[in-house]
mmCIF file of the C-alpha atoms, coordinates in Angstrom:
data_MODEL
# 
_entry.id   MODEL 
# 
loop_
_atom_site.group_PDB 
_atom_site.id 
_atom_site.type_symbol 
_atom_site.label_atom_id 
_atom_site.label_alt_id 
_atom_site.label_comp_id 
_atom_site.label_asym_id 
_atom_site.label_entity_id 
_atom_site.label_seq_id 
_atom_site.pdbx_PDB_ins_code 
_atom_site.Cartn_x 
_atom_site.Cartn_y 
_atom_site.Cartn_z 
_atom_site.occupancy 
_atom_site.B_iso_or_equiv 
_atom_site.pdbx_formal_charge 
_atom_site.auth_seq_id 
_atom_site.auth_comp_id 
_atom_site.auth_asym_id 
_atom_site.auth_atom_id 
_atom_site.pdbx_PDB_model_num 
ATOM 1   C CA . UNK A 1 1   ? 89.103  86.390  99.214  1.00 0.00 ? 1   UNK A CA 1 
ATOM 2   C CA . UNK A 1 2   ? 92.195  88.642  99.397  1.00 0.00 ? 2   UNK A CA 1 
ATOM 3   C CA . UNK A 1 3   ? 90.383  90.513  96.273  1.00 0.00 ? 3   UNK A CA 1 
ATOM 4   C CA . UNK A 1 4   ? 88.015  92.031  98.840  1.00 0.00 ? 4   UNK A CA 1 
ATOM 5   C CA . UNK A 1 5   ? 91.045  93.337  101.150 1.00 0.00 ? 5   UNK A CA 1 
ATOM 6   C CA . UNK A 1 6   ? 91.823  95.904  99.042  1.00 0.00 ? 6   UNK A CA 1 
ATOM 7   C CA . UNK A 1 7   ? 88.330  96.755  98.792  1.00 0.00 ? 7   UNK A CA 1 
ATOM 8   C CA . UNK A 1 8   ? 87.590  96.597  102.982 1.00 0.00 ? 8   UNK A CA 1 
ATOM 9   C CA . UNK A 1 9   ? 87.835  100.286 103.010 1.00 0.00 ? 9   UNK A CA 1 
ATOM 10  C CA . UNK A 1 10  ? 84.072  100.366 102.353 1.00 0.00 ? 10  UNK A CA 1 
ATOM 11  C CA . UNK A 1 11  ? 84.133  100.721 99.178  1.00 0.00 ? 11  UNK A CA 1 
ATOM 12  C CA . UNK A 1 12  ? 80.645  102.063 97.807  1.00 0.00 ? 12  UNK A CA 1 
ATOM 13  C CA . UNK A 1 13  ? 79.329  101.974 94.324  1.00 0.00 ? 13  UNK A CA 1 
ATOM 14  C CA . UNK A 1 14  ? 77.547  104.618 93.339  1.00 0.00 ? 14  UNK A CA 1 
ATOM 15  C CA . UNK A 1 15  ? 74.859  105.326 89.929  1.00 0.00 ? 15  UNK A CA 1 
ATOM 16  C CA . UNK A 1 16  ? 76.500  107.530 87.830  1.00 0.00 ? 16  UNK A CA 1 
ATOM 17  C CA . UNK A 1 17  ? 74.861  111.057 87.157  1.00 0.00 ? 17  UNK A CA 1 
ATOM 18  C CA . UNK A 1 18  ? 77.192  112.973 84.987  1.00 0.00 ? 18  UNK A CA 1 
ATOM 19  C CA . UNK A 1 19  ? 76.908  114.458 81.742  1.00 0.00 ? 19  UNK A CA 1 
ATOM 20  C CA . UNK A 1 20  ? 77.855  112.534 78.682  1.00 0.00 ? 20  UNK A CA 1 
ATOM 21  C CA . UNK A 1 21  ? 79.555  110.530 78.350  1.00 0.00 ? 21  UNK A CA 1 
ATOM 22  C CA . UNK A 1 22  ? 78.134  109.007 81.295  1.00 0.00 ? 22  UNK A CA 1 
ATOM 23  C CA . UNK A 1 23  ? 80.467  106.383 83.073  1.00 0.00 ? 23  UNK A CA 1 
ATOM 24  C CA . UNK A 1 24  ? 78.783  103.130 84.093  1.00 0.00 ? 24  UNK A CA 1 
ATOM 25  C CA . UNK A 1 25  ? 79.369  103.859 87.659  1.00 0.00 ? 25  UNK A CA 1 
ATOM 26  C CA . UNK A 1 26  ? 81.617  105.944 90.457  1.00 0.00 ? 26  UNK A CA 1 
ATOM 27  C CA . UNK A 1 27  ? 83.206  104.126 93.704  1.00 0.00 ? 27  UNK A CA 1 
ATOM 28  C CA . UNK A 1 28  ? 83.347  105.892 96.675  1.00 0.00 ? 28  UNK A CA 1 
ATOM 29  C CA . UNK A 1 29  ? 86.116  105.008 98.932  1.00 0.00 ? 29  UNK A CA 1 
ATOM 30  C CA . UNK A 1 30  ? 86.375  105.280 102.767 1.00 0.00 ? 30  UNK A CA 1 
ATOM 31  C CA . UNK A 1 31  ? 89.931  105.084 104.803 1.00 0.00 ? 31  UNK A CA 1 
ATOM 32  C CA . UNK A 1 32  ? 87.913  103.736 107.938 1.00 0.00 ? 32  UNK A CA 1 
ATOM 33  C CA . UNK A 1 33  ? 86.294  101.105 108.849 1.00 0.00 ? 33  UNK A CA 1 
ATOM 34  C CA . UNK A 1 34  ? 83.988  100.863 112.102 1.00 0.00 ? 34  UNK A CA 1 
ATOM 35  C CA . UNK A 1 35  ? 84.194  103.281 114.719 1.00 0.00 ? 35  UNK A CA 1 
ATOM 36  C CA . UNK A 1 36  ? 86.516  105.453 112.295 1.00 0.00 ? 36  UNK A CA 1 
ATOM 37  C CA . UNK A 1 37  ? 89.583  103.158 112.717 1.00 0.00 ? 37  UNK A CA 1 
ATOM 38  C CA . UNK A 1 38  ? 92.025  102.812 110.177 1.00 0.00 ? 38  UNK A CA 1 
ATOM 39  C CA . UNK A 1 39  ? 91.471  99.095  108.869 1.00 0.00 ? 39  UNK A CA 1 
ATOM 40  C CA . UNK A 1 40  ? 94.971  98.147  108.304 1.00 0.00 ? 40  UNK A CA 1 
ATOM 41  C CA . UNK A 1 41  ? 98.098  98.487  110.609 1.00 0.00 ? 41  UNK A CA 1 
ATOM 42  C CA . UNK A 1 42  ? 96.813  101.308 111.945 1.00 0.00 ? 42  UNK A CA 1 
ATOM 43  C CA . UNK A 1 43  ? 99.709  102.532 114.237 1.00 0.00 ? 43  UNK A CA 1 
ATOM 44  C CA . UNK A 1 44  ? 97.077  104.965 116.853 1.00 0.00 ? 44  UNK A CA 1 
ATOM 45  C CA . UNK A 1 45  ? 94.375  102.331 117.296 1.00 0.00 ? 45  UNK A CA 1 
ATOM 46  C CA . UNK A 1 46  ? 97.052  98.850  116.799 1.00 0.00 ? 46  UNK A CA 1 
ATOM 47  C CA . UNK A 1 47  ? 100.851 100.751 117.619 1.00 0.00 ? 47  UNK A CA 1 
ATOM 48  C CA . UNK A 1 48  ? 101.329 96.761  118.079 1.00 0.00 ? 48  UNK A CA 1 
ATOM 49  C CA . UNK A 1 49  ? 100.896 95.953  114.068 1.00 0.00 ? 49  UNK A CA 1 
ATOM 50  C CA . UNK A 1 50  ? 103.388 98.834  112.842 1.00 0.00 ? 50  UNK A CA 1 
ATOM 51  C CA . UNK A 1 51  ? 106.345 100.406 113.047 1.00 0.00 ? 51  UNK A CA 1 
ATOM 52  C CA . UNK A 1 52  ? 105.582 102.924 110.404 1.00 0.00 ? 52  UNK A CA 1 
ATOM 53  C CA . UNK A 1 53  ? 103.501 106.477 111.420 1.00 0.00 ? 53  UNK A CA 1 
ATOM 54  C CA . UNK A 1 54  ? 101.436 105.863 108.318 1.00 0.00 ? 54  UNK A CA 1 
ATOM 55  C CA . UNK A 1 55  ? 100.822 102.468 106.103 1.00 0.00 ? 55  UNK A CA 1 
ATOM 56  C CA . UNK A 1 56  ? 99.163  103.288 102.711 1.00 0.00 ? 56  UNK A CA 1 
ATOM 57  C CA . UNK A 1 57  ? 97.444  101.276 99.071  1.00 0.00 ? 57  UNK A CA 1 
ATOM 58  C CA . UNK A 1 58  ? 98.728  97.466  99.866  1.00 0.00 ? 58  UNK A CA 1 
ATOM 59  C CA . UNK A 1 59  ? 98.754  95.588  96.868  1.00 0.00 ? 59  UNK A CA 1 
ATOM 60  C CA . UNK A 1 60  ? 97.978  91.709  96.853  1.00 0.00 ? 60  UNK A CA 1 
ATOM 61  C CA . UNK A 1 61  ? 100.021 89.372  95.747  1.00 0.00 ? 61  UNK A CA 1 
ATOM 62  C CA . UNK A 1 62  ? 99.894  84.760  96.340  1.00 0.00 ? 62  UNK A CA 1 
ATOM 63  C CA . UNK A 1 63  ? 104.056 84.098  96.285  1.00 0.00 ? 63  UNK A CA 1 
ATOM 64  C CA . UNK A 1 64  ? 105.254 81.122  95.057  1.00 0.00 ? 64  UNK A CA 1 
ATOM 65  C CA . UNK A 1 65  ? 104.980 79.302  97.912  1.00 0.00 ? 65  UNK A CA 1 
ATOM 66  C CA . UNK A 1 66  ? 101.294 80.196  98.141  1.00 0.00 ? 66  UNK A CA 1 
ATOM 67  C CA . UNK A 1 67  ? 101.326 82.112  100.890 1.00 0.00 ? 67  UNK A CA 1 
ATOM 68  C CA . UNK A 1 68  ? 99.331  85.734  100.582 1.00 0.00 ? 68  UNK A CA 1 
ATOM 69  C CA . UNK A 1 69  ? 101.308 88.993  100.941 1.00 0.00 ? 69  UNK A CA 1 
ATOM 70  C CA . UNK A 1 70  ? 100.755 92.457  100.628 1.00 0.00 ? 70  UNK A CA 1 
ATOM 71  C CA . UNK A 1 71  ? 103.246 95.349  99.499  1.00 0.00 ? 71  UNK A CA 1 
ATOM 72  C CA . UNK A 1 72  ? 102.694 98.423  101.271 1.00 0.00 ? 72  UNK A CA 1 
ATOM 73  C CA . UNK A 1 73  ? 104.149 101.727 101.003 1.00 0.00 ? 73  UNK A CA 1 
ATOM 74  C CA . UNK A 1 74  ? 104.917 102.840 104.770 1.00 0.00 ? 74  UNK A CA 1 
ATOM 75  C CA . UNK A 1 75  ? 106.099 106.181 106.158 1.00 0.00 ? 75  UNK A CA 1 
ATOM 76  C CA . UNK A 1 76  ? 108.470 106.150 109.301 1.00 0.00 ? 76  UNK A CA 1 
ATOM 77  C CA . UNK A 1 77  ? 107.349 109.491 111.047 1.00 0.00 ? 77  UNK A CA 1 
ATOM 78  C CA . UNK A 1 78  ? 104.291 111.471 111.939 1.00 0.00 ? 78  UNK A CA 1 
ATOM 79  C CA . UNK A 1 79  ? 103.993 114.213 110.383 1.00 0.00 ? 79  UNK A CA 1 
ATOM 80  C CA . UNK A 1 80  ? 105.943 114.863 107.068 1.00 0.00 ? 80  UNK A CA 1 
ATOM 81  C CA . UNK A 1 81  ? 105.925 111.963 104.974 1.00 0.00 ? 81  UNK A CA 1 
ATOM 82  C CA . UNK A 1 82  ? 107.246 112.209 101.571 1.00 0.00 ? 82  UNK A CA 1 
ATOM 83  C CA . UNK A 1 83  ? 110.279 114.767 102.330 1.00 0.00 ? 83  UNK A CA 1 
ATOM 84  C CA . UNK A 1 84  ? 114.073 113.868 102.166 1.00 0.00 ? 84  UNK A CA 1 
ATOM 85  C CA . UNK A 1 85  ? 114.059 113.769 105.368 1.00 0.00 ? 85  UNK A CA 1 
ATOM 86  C CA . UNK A 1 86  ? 111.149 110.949 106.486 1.00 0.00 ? 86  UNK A CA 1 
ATOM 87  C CA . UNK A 1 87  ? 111.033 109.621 102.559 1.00 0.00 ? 87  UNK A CA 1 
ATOM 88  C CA . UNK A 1 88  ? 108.455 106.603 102.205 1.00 0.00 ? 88  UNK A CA 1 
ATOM 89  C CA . UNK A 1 89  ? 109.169 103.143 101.726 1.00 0.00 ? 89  UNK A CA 1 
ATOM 90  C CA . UNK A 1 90  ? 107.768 99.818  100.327 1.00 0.00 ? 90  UNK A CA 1 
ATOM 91  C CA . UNK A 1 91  ? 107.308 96.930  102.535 1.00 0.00 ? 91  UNK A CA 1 
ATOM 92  C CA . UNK A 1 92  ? 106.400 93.473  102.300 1.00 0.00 ? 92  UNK A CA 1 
ATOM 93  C CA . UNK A 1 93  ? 104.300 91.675  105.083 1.00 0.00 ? 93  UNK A CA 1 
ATOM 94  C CA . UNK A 1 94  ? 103.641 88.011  104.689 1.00 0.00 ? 94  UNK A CA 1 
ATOM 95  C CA . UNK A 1 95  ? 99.619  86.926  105.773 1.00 0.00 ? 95  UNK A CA 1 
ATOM 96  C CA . UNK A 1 96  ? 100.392 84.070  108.744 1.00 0.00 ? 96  UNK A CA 1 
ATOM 97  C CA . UNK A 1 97  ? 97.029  82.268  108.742 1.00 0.00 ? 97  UNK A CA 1 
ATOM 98  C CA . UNK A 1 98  ? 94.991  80.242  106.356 1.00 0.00 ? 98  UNK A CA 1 
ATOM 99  C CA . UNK A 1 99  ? 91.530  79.815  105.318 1.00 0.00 ? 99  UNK A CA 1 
ATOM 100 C CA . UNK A 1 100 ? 89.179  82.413  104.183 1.00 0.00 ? 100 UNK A CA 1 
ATOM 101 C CA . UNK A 1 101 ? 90.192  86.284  105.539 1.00 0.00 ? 101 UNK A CA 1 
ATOM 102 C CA . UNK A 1 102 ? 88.888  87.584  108.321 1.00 0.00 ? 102 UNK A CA 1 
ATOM 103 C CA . UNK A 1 103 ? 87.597  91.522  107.567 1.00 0.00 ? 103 UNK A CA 1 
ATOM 104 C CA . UNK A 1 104 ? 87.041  92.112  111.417 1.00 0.00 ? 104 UNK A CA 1 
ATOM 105 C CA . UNK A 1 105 ? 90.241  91.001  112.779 1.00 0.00 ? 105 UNK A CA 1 
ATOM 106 C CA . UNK A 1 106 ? 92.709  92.084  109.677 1.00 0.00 ? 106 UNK A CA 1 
ATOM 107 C CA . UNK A 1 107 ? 95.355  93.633  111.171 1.00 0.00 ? 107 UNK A CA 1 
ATOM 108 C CA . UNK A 1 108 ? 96.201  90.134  113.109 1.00 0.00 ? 108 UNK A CA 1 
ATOM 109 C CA . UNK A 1 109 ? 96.517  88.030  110.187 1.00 0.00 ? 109 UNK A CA 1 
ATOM 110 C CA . UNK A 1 110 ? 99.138  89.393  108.542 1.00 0.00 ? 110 UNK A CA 1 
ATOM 111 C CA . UNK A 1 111 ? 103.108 89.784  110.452 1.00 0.00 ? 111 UNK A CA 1 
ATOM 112 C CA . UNK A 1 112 ? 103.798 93.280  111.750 1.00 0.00 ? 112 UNK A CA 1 
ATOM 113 C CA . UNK A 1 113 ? 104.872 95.989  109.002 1.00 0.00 ? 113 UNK A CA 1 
ATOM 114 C CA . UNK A 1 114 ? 108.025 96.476  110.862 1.00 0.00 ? 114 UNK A CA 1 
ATOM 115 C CA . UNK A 1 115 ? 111.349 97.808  109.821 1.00 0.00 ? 115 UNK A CA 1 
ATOM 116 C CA . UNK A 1 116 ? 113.331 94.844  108.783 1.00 0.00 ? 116 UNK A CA 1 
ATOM 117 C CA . UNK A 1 117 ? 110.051 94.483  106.248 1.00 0.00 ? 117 UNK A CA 1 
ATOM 118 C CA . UNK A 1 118 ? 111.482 96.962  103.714 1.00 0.00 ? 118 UNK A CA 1 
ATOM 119 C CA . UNK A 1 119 ? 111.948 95.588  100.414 1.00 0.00 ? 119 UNK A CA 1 
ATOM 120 C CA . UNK A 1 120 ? 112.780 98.745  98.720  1.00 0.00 ? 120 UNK A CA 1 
ATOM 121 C CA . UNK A 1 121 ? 114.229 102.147 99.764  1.00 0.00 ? 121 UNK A CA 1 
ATOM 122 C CA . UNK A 1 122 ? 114.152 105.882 97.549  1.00 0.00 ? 122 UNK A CA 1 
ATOM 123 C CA . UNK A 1 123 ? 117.850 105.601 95.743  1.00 0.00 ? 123 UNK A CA 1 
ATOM 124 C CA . UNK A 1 124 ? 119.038 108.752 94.345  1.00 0.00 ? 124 UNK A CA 1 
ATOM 125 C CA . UNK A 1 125 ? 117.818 112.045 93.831  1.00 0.00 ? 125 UNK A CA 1 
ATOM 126 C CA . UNK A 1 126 ? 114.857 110.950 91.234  1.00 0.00 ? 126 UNK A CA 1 
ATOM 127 C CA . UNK A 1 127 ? 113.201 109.077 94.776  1.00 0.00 ? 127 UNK A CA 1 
ATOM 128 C CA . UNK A 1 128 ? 114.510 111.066 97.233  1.00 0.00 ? 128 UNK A CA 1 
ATOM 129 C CA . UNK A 1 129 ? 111.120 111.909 98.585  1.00 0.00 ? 129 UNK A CA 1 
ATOM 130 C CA . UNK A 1 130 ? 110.473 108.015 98.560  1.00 0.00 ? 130 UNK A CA 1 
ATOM 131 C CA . UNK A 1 131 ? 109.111 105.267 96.289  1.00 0.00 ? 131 UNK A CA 1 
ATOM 132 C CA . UNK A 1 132 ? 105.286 104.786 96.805  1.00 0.00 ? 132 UNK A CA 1 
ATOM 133 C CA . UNK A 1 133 ? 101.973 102.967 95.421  1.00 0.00 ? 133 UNK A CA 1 
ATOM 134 C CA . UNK A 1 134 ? 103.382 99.584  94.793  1.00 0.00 ? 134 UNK A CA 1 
ATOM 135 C CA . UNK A 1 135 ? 101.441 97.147  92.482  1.00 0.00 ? 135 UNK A CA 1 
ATOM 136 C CA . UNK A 1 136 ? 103.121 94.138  92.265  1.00 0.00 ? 136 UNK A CA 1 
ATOM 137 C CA . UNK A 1 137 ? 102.419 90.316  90.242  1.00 0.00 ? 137 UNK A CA 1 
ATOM 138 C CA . UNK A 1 138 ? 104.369 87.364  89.708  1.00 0.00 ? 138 UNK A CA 1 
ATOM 139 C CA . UNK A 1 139 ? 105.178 85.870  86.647  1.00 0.00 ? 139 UNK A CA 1 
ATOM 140 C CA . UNK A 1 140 ? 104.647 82.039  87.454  1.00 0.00 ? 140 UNK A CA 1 
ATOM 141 C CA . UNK A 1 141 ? 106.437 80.505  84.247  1.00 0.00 ? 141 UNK A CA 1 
ATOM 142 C CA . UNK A 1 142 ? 109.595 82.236  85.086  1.00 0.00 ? 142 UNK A CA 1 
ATOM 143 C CA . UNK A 1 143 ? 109.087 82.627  89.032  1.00 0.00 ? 143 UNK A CA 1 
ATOM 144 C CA . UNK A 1 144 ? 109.984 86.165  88.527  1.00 0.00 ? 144 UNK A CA 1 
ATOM 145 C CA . UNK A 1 145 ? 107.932 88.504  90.771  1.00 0.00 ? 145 UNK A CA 1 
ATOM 146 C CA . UNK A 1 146 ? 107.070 92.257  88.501  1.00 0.00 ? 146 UNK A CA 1 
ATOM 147 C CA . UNK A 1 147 ? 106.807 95.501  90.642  1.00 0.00 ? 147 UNK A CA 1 
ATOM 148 C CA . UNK A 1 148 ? 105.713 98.575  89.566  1.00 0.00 ? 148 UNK A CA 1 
ATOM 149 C CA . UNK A 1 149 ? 105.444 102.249 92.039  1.00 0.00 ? 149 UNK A CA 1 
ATOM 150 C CA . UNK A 1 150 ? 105.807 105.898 91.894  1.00 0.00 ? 150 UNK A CA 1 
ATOM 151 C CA . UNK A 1 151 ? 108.944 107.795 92.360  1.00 0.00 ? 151 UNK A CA 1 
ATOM 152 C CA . UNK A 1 152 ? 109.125 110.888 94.259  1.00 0.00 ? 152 UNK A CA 1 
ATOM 153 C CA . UNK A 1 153 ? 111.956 113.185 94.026  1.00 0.00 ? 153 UNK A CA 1 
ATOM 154 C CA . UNK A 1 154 ? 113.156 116.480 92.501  1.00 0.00 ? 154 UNK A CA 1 
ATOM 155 C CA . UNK A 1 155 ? 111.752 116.592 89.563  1.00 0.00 ? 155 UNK A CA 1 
ATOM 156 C CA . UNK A 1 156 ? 114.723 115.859 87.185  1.00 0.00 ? 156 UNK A CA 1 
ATOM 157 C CA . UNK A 1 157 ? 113.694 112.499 86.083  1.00 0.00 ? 157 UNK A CA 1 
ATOM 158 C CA . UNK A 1 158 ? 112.591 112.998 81.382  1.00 0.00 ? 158 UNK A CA 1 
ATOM 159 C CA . UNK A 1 159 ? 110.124 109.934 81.437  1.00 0.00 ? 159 UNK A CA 1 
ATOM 160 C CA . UNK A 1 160 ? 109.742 110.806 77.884  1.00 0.00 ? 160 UNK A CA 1 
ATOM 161 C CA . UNK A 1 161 ? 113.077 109.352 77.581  1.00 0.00 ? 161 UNK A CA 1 
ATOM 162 C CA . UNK A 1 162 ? 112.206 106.044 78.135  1.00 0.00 ? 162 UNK A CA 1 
ATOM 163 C CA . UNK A 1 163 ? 111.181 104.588 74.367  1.00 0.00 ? 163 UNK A CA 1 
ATOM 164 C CA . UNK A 1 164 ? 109.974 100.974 75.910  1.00 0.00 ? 164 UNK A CA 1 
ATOM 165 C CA . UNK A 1 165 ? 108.979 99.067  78.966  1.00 0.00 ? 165 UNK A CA 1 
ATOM 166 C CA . UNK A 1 166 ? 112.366 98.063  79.784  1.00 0.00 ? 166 UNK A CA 1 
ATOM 167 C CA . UNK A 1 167 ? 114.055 100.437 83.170  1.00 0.00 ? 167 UNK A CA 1 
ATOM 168 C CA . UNK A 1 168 ? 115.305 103.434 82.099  1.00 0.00 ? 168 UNK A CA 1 
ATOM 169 C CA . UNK A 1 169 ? 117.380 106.003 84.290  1.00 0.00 ? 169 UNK A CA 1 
ATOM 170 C CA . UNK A 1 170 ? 118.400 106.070 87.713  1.00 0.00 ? 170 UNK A CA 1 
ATOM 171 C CA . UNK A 1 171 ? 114.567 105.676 88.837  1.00 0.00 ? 171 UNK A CA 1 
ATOM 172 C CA . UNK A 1 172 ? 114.361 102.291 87.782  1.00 0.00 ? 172 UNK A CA 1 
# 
């Protein structure tokens, strides 16, 4: 399922050990897969799968149409993501294959993360050091599709201004 791609990192659960409260479990999470490679457009190991130095946290989400995509948030350059000058991005990659996902062979089932993938750029000082950690759903009674991600910017941004869920300031 396309539950257990965000979980391919090897994810590990772990008995818990710690002093009271004690939490039901840890998870342990690994960036690599076999052999140390990156699992998911990993631009060393696959340059062919990316045009971004650095691809991090995709979140799932079935379109409308049915088809599975992922949001990612993507960095152009190696090194010195999350700066004004190489800010990070969000991109959208489409999965181009059907039937159950194939964990060994990831990285060719879904279209290249490539630059004409970006769905949304940092706007403004509030994101100027780019918009990251997208989670995104769809709301299937209206068709409208809900995103939610970090800004990173200067540090101006008074989120205790915001009195309800609706957007609020130049960040949103």
């Amino acid at each position: 399922s396309m539950a257990a791609l965000l979980t391919t990192l090897v994810c590990l659960v772990l008995a818990a050990t710690a002093a009271a409260p004690p939490p039901r479990y840890a998870v342990e999470v690994s960036r690599t897969g076999p052999g140390g490679m990156n699992v998911l457009f990993d631009s060393v190991h696959h340059p062919e799968t990316t045009d971004f130095a650095h691809n991090f946290g995709p979140s799932h989400v079935r379109l409308l149409d049915g088809v599975d995509a992922l949001v990612i948030r993507s960095c152009v350059h190696r090194p010195g993501c999350s700066t004004p000058g190489n800010p990070d991005v969000i991109t959208l990659v489409k999965r181009t294959v059907t039937g159950p996902v194939d964990l060994s062979n990831l990285q060719s089932e879904f279209e290249k993360n490539s630059l004409d993938k970006v769905i949304l750029r940092p706007q403004g000082a509030d994101e100027q050091c780019g918009v990251q950690d997208p989670r995104i759903t769809v709301d299937r009674r209206t068709g409208t599709y809900l995103m939610a991600y970090t800004a990173y910017g200067d540090g101006t941004a008074n989120p205790t201004a915001c009195s309800n869920a609706t957007a609020c300031g130049p960040t949103w």
